[in-house]
Short mmCIF file of C-alpha atoms and ligand atoms in Angstrom, two decimals:
data_model
loop_
_atom_site.label_atom_id
_atom_site.label_comp_id
_atom_site.label_asym_id
_atom_site.label_seq_id
_atom_site.Cartn_x
_atom_site.Cartn_y
_atom_site.Cartn_z
CA MET A 1 49.46 -42.39 -6.40
CA LYS A 2 46.99 -45.21 -7.04
CA ASP A 3 46.16 -48.50 -5.05
CA SER A 4 48.13 -51.32 -6.44
CA THR A 5 48.02 -55.09 -6.78
CA PHE A 6 51.35 -57.23 -6.24
CA ARG A 7 52.17 -60.96 -6.92
CA HIS A 8 53.02 -62.12 -3.58
CA GLN A 9 56.46 -63.42 -4.40
CA PRO A 10 57.90 -60.06 -5.77
CA LEU A 11 56.44 -58.29 -2.92
CA GLU A 12 58.29 -60.61 -0.56
CA ARG A 13 61.48 -59.74 -2.33
CA ALA A 14 60.88 -55.92 -1.84
CA ILE A 15 60.09 -56.26 1.82
CA GLU A 16 63.03 -58.58 2.19
CA ALA A 17 65.39 -55.78 0.74
CA ILE A 18 64.13 -52.99 3.38
CA VAL A 19 64.65 -55.50 6.05
CA LEU A 20 68.04 -56.45 4.98
CA ALA A 21 68.91 -52.64 4.54
CA GLY A 22 67.95 -52.25 8.09
CA GLY A 23 70.78 -54.23 9.20
CA SER A 24 69.11 -57.81 9.47
CA ASP A 25 70.79 -61.06 8.16
CA ALA A 26 69.56 -62.56 5.21
CA ARG A 27 67.43 -65.23 7.18
CA GLU A 28 65.79 -62.76 9.42
CA ALA A 29 64.77 -60.57 6.40
CA LYS A 30 63.40 -63.59 4.66
CA LEU A 31 61.40 -64.77 7.75
CA VAL A 32 60.03 -61.27 8.20
CA ALA A 33 59.11 -60.84 4.67
CA GLU A 34 57.40 -64.13 4.41
CA ASN A 35 55.29 -63.61 7.83
CA LEU A 36 54.13 -60.22 6.65
CA VAL A 37 53.09 -61.14 3.03
CA LEU A 38 51.37 -64.19 4.34
CA ALA A 39 49.13 -62.22 6.59
CA ASN A 40 48.17 -60.24 3.48
CA LEU A 41 47.74 -63.33 1.69
CA LEU A 42 45.40 -64.42 4.43
CA GLY A 43 43.51 -61.17 4.32
CA HIS A 44 44.85 -59.82 7.65
CA ASP A 45 46.51 -56.72 5.96
CA SER A 46 46.51 -55.04 9.15
CA HIS A 47 49.33 -57.50 10.13
CA GLY A 48 51.15 -57.71 6.93
CA ILE A 49 53.52 -55.35 5.19
CA GLY A 50 51.80 -52.29 6.40
CA MET A 51 53.83 -52.94 9.47
CA ILE A 52 56.89 -52.19 7.69
CA PRO A 53 57.21 -48.51 8.48
CA ARG A 54 56.59 -49.14 12.23
CA TYR A 55 59.31 -51.74 12.48
CA ILE A 56 61.83 -49.55 10.62
CA SER A 57 60.76 -46.60 12.95
CA ALA A 58 61.17 -48.81 16.10
CA LEU A 59 64.69 -50.07 14.54
CA LEU A 60 65.98 -46.48 14.31
CA GLU A 61 64.55 -45.58 17.80
CA GLY A 62 66.27 -48.59 19.48
CA GLY A 63 62.90 -50.32 20.45
CA LEU A 64 63.60 -53.28 17.98
CA ALA A 65 66.82 -54.87 17.57
CA ALA A 66 68.02 -56.73 14.75
CA ASN A 67 69.64 -60.44 14.74
CA GLN A 68 68.11 -61.52 18.24
CA HIS A 69 67.42 -65.04 19.21
CA PRO A 70 65.25 -66.11 22.30
CA LYS A 71 67.06 -66.20 25.54
CA ILE A 72 66.49 -69.10 27.68
CA ASN A 73 65.43 -67.80 31.28
CA PHE A 74 64.12 -71.20 32.47
CA ASP A 75 64.17 -74.63 30.95
CA GLY A 76 62.13 -77.22 32.86
CA GLY A 77 61.69 -79.57 29.82
CA ALA A 78 57.96 -79.12 29.41
CA MET A 79 58.17 -75.88 30.90
CA LEU A 80 60.13 -73.05 29.30
CA ALA A 81 60.46 -69.45 30.10
CA LEU A 82 62.02 -67.35 27.00
CA ASP A 83 63.09 -63.65 26.75
CA GLY A 84 62.63 -62.22 22.99
CA CYS A 85 65.57 -59.53 23.50
CA LYS A 86 63.30 -57.02 21.54
CA GLY A 87 64.17 -58.92 18.56
CA TYR A 88 61.93 -59.32 15.40
CA GLY A 89 58.85 -61.31 16.43
CA GLN A 90 59.06 -63.04 13.03
CA VAL A 91 62.40 -64.76 14.36
CA ILE A 92 61.78 -64.79 17.95
CA GLY A 93 58.41 -66.41 17.44
CA TYR A 94 59.64 -68.86 14.95
CA GLU A 95 62.58 -70.05 17.11
CA ALA A 96 60.40 -70.12 20.37
CA MET A 97 57.87 -72.34 18.78
CA GLN A 98 60.66 -74.66 17.40
CA MET A 99 61.64 -75.15 20.97
CA ALA A 100 58.22 -75.81 22.34
CA ILE A 101 57.15 -78.11 19.36
CA GLU A 102 60.56 -79.94 20.31
CA ARG A 103 59.48 -80.51 23.82
CA ALA A 104 55.81 -81.02 23.06
CA ALA A 105 57.12 -84.03 21.00
CA LYS A 106 59.27 -85.38 23.69
CA HIS A 107 57.01 -84.78 26.76
CA GLY A 108 53.48 -84.61 25.32
CA SER A 109 52.93 -80.94 26.13
CA CYS A 110 54.83 -77.63 26.64
CA VAL A 111 53.88 -74.79 28.39
CA MET A 112 56.21 -72.13 26.95
CA THR A 113 56.28 -68.18 28.15
CA LEU A 114 57.62 -65.69 25.87
CA GLY A 115 58.26 -62.06 27.15
CA ASN A 116 59.88 -58.96 25.54
CA SER A 117 59.50 -60.21 21.97
CA HIS A 118 59.11 -57.33 19.20
CA HIS A 119 55.65 -57.62 17.30
CA LEU A 120 54.60 -61.16 16.92
CA GLY A 121 52.20 -60.25 14.02
CA ARG A 122 49.58 -62.61 13.18
CA ILE A 123 49.50 -65.16 16.20
CA GLY A 124 47.89 -67.78 13.90
CA HIS A 125 51.34 -68.13 12.24
CA TRP A 126 52.62 -69.68 15.59
CA ALA A 127 49.78 -72.08 16.18
CA GLU A 128 49.94 -73.08 12.45
CA MET A 129 53.53 -74.36 13.15
CA ALA A 130 52.59 -76.50 16.00
CA VAL A 131 49.32 -77.64 14.39
CA ALA A 132 51.48 -78.85 11.41
CA ARG A 133 53.03 -81.24 13.64
CA GLY A 134 49.79 -82.59 14.83
CA PHE A 135 49.64 -80.64 18.05
CA VAL A 136 46.87 -78.46 19.79
CA SER A 137 48.26 -74.79 20.17
CA ILE A 138 46.89 -72.36 22.49
CA HIS A 139 47.92 -68.80 22.83
CA PHE A 140 47.52 -65.78 24.99
CA VAL A 141 49.22 -62.60 23.92
CA ASN A 142 49.41 -58.92 25.52
CA VAL A 143 50.75 -55.88 23.68
CA ILE A 144 53.08 -53.39 24.81
CA SER A 145 52.66 -50.55 22.55
CA HIS A 146 49.98 -47.75 23.10
CA ALA A 147 46.91 -48.28 25.48
CA ARG A 148 44.24 -48.40 22.81
CA VAL A 149 41.42 -50.31 24.36
CA ALA A 150 39.02 -49.08 27.29
CA PRO A 151 37.82 -51.76 29.71
CA TYR A 152 34.19 -52.77 29.93
CA GLY A 153 32.40 -49.99 31.76
CA GLY A 154 35.55 -47.74 31.28
CA ARG A 155 36.00 -44.59 29.13
CA ASP A 156 39.90 -44.32 29.07
CA ALA A 157 42.16 -46.73 26.89
CA ARG A 158 44.02 -48.94 29.31
CA PHE A 159 45.28 -51.92 27.39
CA GLY A 160 46.24 -53.04 23.98
CA THR A 161 44.43 -55.29 21.57
CA ASN A 162 45.75 -58.42 23.32
CA PRO A 163 45.12 -61.18 20.77
CA CYS A 164 44.41 -64.78 21.59
CA CYS A 165 44.51 -68.00 19.20
CA ILE A 166 43.67 -71.59 19.52
CA GLY A 167 44.82 -74.17 16.72
CA VAL A 168 43.48 -77.57 16.49
CA PRO A 169 44.31 -80.11 13.96
CA LEU A 170 41.35 -81.74 12.36
CA PRO A 171 41.02 -85.13 10.77
CA GLY A 172 40.70 -85.26 7.00
CA GLU A 173 40.56 -81.47 6.85
CA ALA A 174 42.54 -78.23 7.45
CA PRO A 175 42.85 -77.23 10.99
CA PHE A 176 40.65 -75.09 13.13
CA LEU A 177 42.38 -71.85 13.41
CA LEU A 178 40.81 -69.37 15.86
CA ASP A 179 42.84 -66.11 15.80
CA TYR A 180 41.51 -62.76 16.84
CA ALA A 181 42.19 -59.45 18.75
CA THR A 182 40.07 -59.14 21.79
CA SER A 183 39.41 -55.59 20.66
CA ALA A 184 36.02 -55.50 18.89
CA VAL A 185 38.39 -54.79 15.80
CA ALA A 186 42.12 -55.29 15.33
CA GLN A 187 43.91 -51.68 15.53
CA GLY A 188 45.72 -52.30 12.14
CA LYS A 189 42.13 -52.70 10.43
CA LEU A 190 41.30 -49.14 11.84
CA ARG A 191 44.57 -47.86 10.48
CA VAL A 192 43.98 -49.33 7.04
CA ALA A 193 40.33 -47.85 7.14
CA HIS A 194 41.80 -44.57 8.08
CA ASN A 195 44.40 -44.84 5.30
CA LYS A 196 41.48 -45.69 2.93
CA GLY A 197 39.32 -43.13 4.31
CA VAL A 198 36.28 -45.26 5.11
CA LYS A 199 34.06 -45.40 8.19
CA VAL A 200 33.89 -48.51 10.45
CA PRO A 201 30.72 -50.03 12.05
CA LYS A 202 29.50 -48.42 15.29
CA GLY A 203 30.28 -50.59 18.37
CA GLN A 204 33.98 -50.74 17.94
CA LEU A 205 35.36 -47.42 18.81
CA ILE A 206 34.52 -44.44 21.19
CA ASP A 207 35.67 -40.91 20.52
CA ASP A 208 37.80 -38.71 23.08
CA GLN A 209 34.71 -37.88 24.98
CA GLY A 210 33.56 -41.73 25.38
CA ARG A 211 30.81 -41.47 22.54
CA ALA A 212 30.39 -44.21 20.07
CA THR A 213 31.83 -43.21 16.77
CA ASP A 214 32.28 -44.94 13.42
CA ASP A 215 35.56 -42.49 12.59
CA PRO A 216 38.74 -44.72 12.53
CA ARG A 217 40.77 -41.52 13.29
CA TYR A 218 40.16 -41.92 16.83
CA ALA A 219 42.24 -45.06 16.87
CA VAL A 220 45.00 -43.68 14.56
CA VAL A 221 45.53 -39.83 15.29
CA PRO A 222 45.24 -37.72 18.30
CA PRO A 223 42.86 -36.87 19.90
CA TYR A 224 42.90 -40.42 20.57
CA GLY A 225 39.29 -41.95 21.77
CA ALA A 226 39.45 -45.88 22.63
CA MET A 227 38.52 -49.30 21.04
CA LEU A 228 36.04 -51.37 22.88
CA PRO A 229 36.78 -54.99 23.62
CA PHE A 230 34.57 -57.60 21.69
CA GLY A 231 31.58 -59.22 23.45
CA GLU A 232 31.20 -56.62 26.10
CA HIS A 233 32.40 -58.07 29.34
CA LYS A 234 33.15 -61.44 27.93
CA GLY A 235 35.93 -60.15 25.57
CA TYR A 236 36.83 -57.85 28.37
CA GLY A 237 37.73 -60.71 30.59
CA MET A 238 39.59 -62.40 27.82
CA ALA A 239 41.56 -59.35 27.29
CA LEU A 240 42.55 -59.23 30.81
CA ALA A 241 43.54 -62.96 30.81
CA CYS A 242 45.99 -62.08 27.82
CA GLU A 243 47.32 -59.27 29.90
CA LEU A 244 47.85 -61.50 32.98
CA LEU A 245 48.95 -64.63 31.15
CA GLY A 246 50.94 -63.11 28.16
CA GLY A 247 52.05 -60.10 30.00
CA ALA A 248 52.45 -60.92 33.88
CA LEU A 249 53.25 -64.70 33.60
CA SER A 250 55.80 -64.51 30.90
CA GLY A 251 57.58 -61.69 32.91
CA GLY A 252 57.61 -59.64 30.02
CA GLY A 253 55.36 -57.13 31.59
CA THR A 254 51.92 -55.51 31.51
CA TRP A 255 50.59 -52.26 30.32
CA HIS A 256 50.57 -49.80 33.08
CA TYR A 257 51.97 -46.48 31.76
CA GLU A 258 50.84 -43.12 30.66
CA GLU A 259 51.03 -42.65 26.76
CA SER A 260 54.40 -42.83 25.07
CA SER A 261 55.32 -42.09 21.50
CA LYS A 262 57.55 -44.98 21.03
CA GLN A 263 57.04 -46.90 17.89
CA ARG A 264 58.00 -50.09 19.23
CA VAL A 265 55.34 -52.87 19.80
CA LEU A 266 56.35 -55.68 22.25
CA ASN A 267 54.42 -58.77 22.68
CA GLY A 268 54.47 -61.20 25.65
CA MET A 269 52.86 -64.66 25.08
CA LEU A 270 51.86 -67.80 26.73
CA ALA A 271 51.79 -70.93 24.54
CA ILE A 272 50.46 -74.35 25.39
CA LEU A 273 51.11 -77.08 23.33
CA ILE A 274 49.52 -80.49 23.55
CA ASP A 275 50.05 -83.74 21.69
CA PRO A 276 46.77 -85.68 21.51
CA ALA A 277 48.73 -88.84 20.63
CA LYS A 278 50.38 -88.58 24.07
CA LEU A 279 47.31 -88.11 26.05
CA GLY A 280 46.13 -91.41 24.73
CA THR A 281 42.94 -89.93 23.40
CA ALA A 282 44.17 -89.55 19.54
CA ASP A 283 41.50 -92.05 18.34
CA ALA A 284 38.61 -90.68 20.30
CA PHE A 285 39.57 -86.99 19.48
CA ALA A 286 39.86 -87.71 15.72
CA ARG A 287 36.57 -89.79 15.87
CA GLU A 288 34.58 -87.06 17.87
CA ALA A 289 35.76 -84.14 15.98
CA ARG A 290 34.78 -85.57 12.86
CA LEU A 291 31.46 -86.58 14.18
CA PHE A 292 30.84 -83.10 15.55
CA LEU A 293 32.01 -81.19 12.52
CA ASP A 294 29.70 -83.23 10.25
CA TRP A 295 26.84 -82.76 12.71
CA MET A 296 27.43 -79.10 12.95
CA ARG A 297 27.52 -78.49 9.26
CA LYS A 298 24.36 -80.40 8.62
CA GLY A 299 22.66 -77.36 10.11
CA ARG A 300 20.86 -74.83 7.92
CA ALA A 301 23.07 -71.67 6.74
CA ALA A 302 21.42 -68.37 7.90
CA PRO A 303 19.78 -66.31 5.24
CA GLY A 304 22.03 -64.49 2.96
CA VAL A 305 24.98 -66.75 3.94
CA ASP A 306 26.28 -69.74 1.43
CA ARG A 307 27.46 -72.09 4.09
CA VAL A 308 28.69 -72.29 7.81
CA ARG A 309 32.52 -72.04 8.15
CA VAL A 310 35.00 -73.12 10.74
CA ALA A 311 37.88 -70.86 12.09
CA GLY A 312 40.65 -70.75 9.61
CA GLU A 313 38.47 -71.25 6.46
CA PRO A 314 37.98 -67.71 5.47
CA GLU A 315 41.69 -67.17 5.49
CA ARG A 316 42.46 -70.01 3.29
CA GLU A 317 39.80 -69.15 0.83
CA LEU A 318 41.17 -65.64 0.56
CA ARG A 319 44.84 -66.87 0.41
CA ALA A 320 43.91 -69.04 -2.82
CA LYS A 321 42.18 -65.82 -4.41
CA ARG A 322 45.25 -63.54 -3.49
CA GLU A 323 47.62 -66.21 -4.58
CA ARG A 324 45.92 -66.22 -8.14
CA GLU A 325 44.87 -62.44 -8.28
CA GLY A 326 47.60 -60.78 -6.33
CA VAL A 327 47.80 -58.75 -3.11
CA PRO A 328 46.00 -55.42 -3.06
CA VAL A 329 47.81 -52.67 -1.39
CA ASP A 330 46.41 -49.22 -0.93
CA ALA A 331 48.40 -46.11 -2.07
CA THR A 332 48.92 -44.82 1.21
CA THR A 333 50.35 -47.97 2.71
CA TRP A 334 52.68 -48.28 -0.14
CA ASP A 335 53.95 -44.78 0.01
CA GLU A 336 54.77 -45.24 3.86
CA ILE A 337 56.53 -48.40 3.03
CA LEU A 338 58.74 -46.42 0.27
CA ALA A 339 59.58 -43.69 2.89
CA ALA A 340 60.64 -46.45 5.30
CA ALA A 341 63.15 -47.67 2.46
CA ASP A 342 64.34 -44.01 2.26
CA LYS A 343 65.13 -44.06 6.11
CA VAL A 344 67.18 -47.28 5.68
CA LYS A 345 68.85 -45.82 2.67
CA LEU A 346 67.39 -48.03 0.03
CA ASP A 347 66.70 -46.69 -3.25
CA ARG A 348 62.61 -46.47 -3.76
CA ALA A 349 63.10 -47.40 -7.54
CA ARG A 350 64.87 -50.60 -6.40
CA VAL A 351 61.92 -51.24 -3.98
CA GLN A 352 59.41 -50.69 -6.83
CA GLU A 353 61.51 -52.74 -9.34
CA LEU A 354 61.84 -55.89 -6.85
CA ALA A 355 57.87 -55.52 -6.15
CA GLY A 356 57.40 -55.70 -9.83
CA LYS A 357 55.89 -52.00 -9.99
CA ARG A 358 56.76 -50.02 -12.92
P1 NAD B 1 38.94 -61.23 12.75
O1 NAD B 1 37.99 -60.30 13.46
O2 NAD B 1 39.11 -61.20 11.32
O3 NAD B 1 38.78 -62.67 13.29
C1 NAD B 1 39.45 -63.87 12.79
C2 NAD B 1 39.23 -65.16 13.12
O4 NAD B 1 37.66 -65.26 12.94
C3 NAD B 1 39.92 -66.27 12.41
O5 NAD B 1 40.07 -67.24 13.25
C4 NAD B 1 38.72 -66.37 11.21
O6 NAD B 1 39.05 -67.67 10.55
C5 NAD B 1 37.57 -66.38 12.00
N1 NAD B 1 36.37 -66.16 11.25
C6 NAD B 1 36.06 -65.10 10.46
N2 NAD B 1 34.91 -65.11 9.74
C7 NAD B 1 34.53 -66.30 10.09
C8 NAD B 1 33.44 -66.99 9.70
N3 NAD B 1 32.48 -66.56 8.84
N4 NAD B 1 33.23 -68.41 10.22
C9 NAD B 1 33.91 -68.84 11.07
N5 NAD B 1 35.17 -68.41 11.45
C10 NAD B 1 35.20 -67.00 11.09
O7 NAD B 1 40.39 -61.00 13.43
P2 NAD B 1 40.96 -59.81 14.19
O8 NAD B 1 40.62 -59.64 15.59
O9 NAD B 1 40.87 -58.50 13.21
O10 NAD B 1 42.63 -60.08 14.13
C11 NAD B 1 43.45 -60.22 13.03
C12 NAD B 1 44.79 -60.61 13.36
O11 NAD B 1 45.48 -59.57 14.04
C13 NAD B 1 45.09 -62.03 14.14
O12 NAD B 1 45.81 -62.67 13.31
C14 NAD B 1 45.51 -61.57 15.19
O13 NAD B 1 46.56 -62.60 15.92
C15 NAD B 1 46.34 -60.41 15.12
N6 NAD B 1 46.63 -59.64 16.05
C16 NAD B 1 47.98 -59.45 16.48
C17 NAD B 1 48.33 -58.49 17.70
C18 NAD B 1 49.66 -58.37 18.00
O14 NAD B 1 49.98 -57.51 18.86
N7 NAD B 1 50.56 -59.18 17.70
C19 NAD B 1 47.39 -57.67 18.12
C20 NAD B 1 46.19 -57.82 17.76
C21 NAD B 1 45.73 -58.81 16.72
#
């Protein structure tokens, strides 16, 4: 089969149908599909519709539960401890952020922990919800899935790709949205590279003997090697902060197990929301942010670079392009999605038809 390009709305309908067939209610299916397709639109294919096969396997194994809502373990007003009940992260994350936003609006800030959510996908999605309301939103996340990243100075994989994210509303322009895995590359990008049969730059991965490699198979199929944290000891430190804050502080749990074959991906998250207006610095914040961005952009671009960008900009540029031209999906990923539809007894032809594929 060949690689394809899909319009994003029909693609959403197709993904929605698979999630529905898995037993989710209509709202859940819509939230999951919208979240995944948006990740594709923004260029993070690793956290887009390619996750569906894994979600369906986790659902059938019992590691992911349909139609869940966050359970409040502690409610101290501006401090909130939630349990995600292994529910779809697209619903758990959405409802958890709604609660945190409500509290930040009332108290000026909110510290929210969320343990035991199924995969929260692109963490920027959650920061964007708070930023849209004018709040700063800071996120530390751990991953309970497979140990895939080696500590700085280590050879064995000991933890996950633990993402962190900082969203800041900016005066007169779209927000600063820094959102990345603390591994040198997101694991899903290595899966995509493996599916496409392409190599990855050295410095991201070691093989099962601890040697540097450019073959993404070592992150995808046995014998496993390990990914490396970004930025040597500095990225490694951030990965551990995510494990301690997202995993331990949330009560959701840290990674300290031998390898498991389970398909579920659980995330723990610490989110800190701040309302600049309530801090009394809103005017200074807007002025200083503006002055700084203008100053920074007056600097010259490096050779071969058209202009300096701020985090969040590359994704918005790609979104505009993919909304116009469609979302590319490689043949292997599409095939895996159709196989996931088989597992929930949804006719492949129906999925193809909904996605606008003949
Ligand atoms: P990445 O390496 O593509 O980095 C993305 C960040 O860098 C963005 O904030 C982007 O705006 C910024 N950026 C990129 N190019 C830039 C430029 N030229 N100038 C300025 N800023 C620039 O991201 P990643 O590490 O591959 O992570 C991808 C996604 O995977 C993220 O959304 C992350 O939340 C998600 N993730 C989720 C989990 C999970 O378990 N839920 C685990 C790992 C990663």
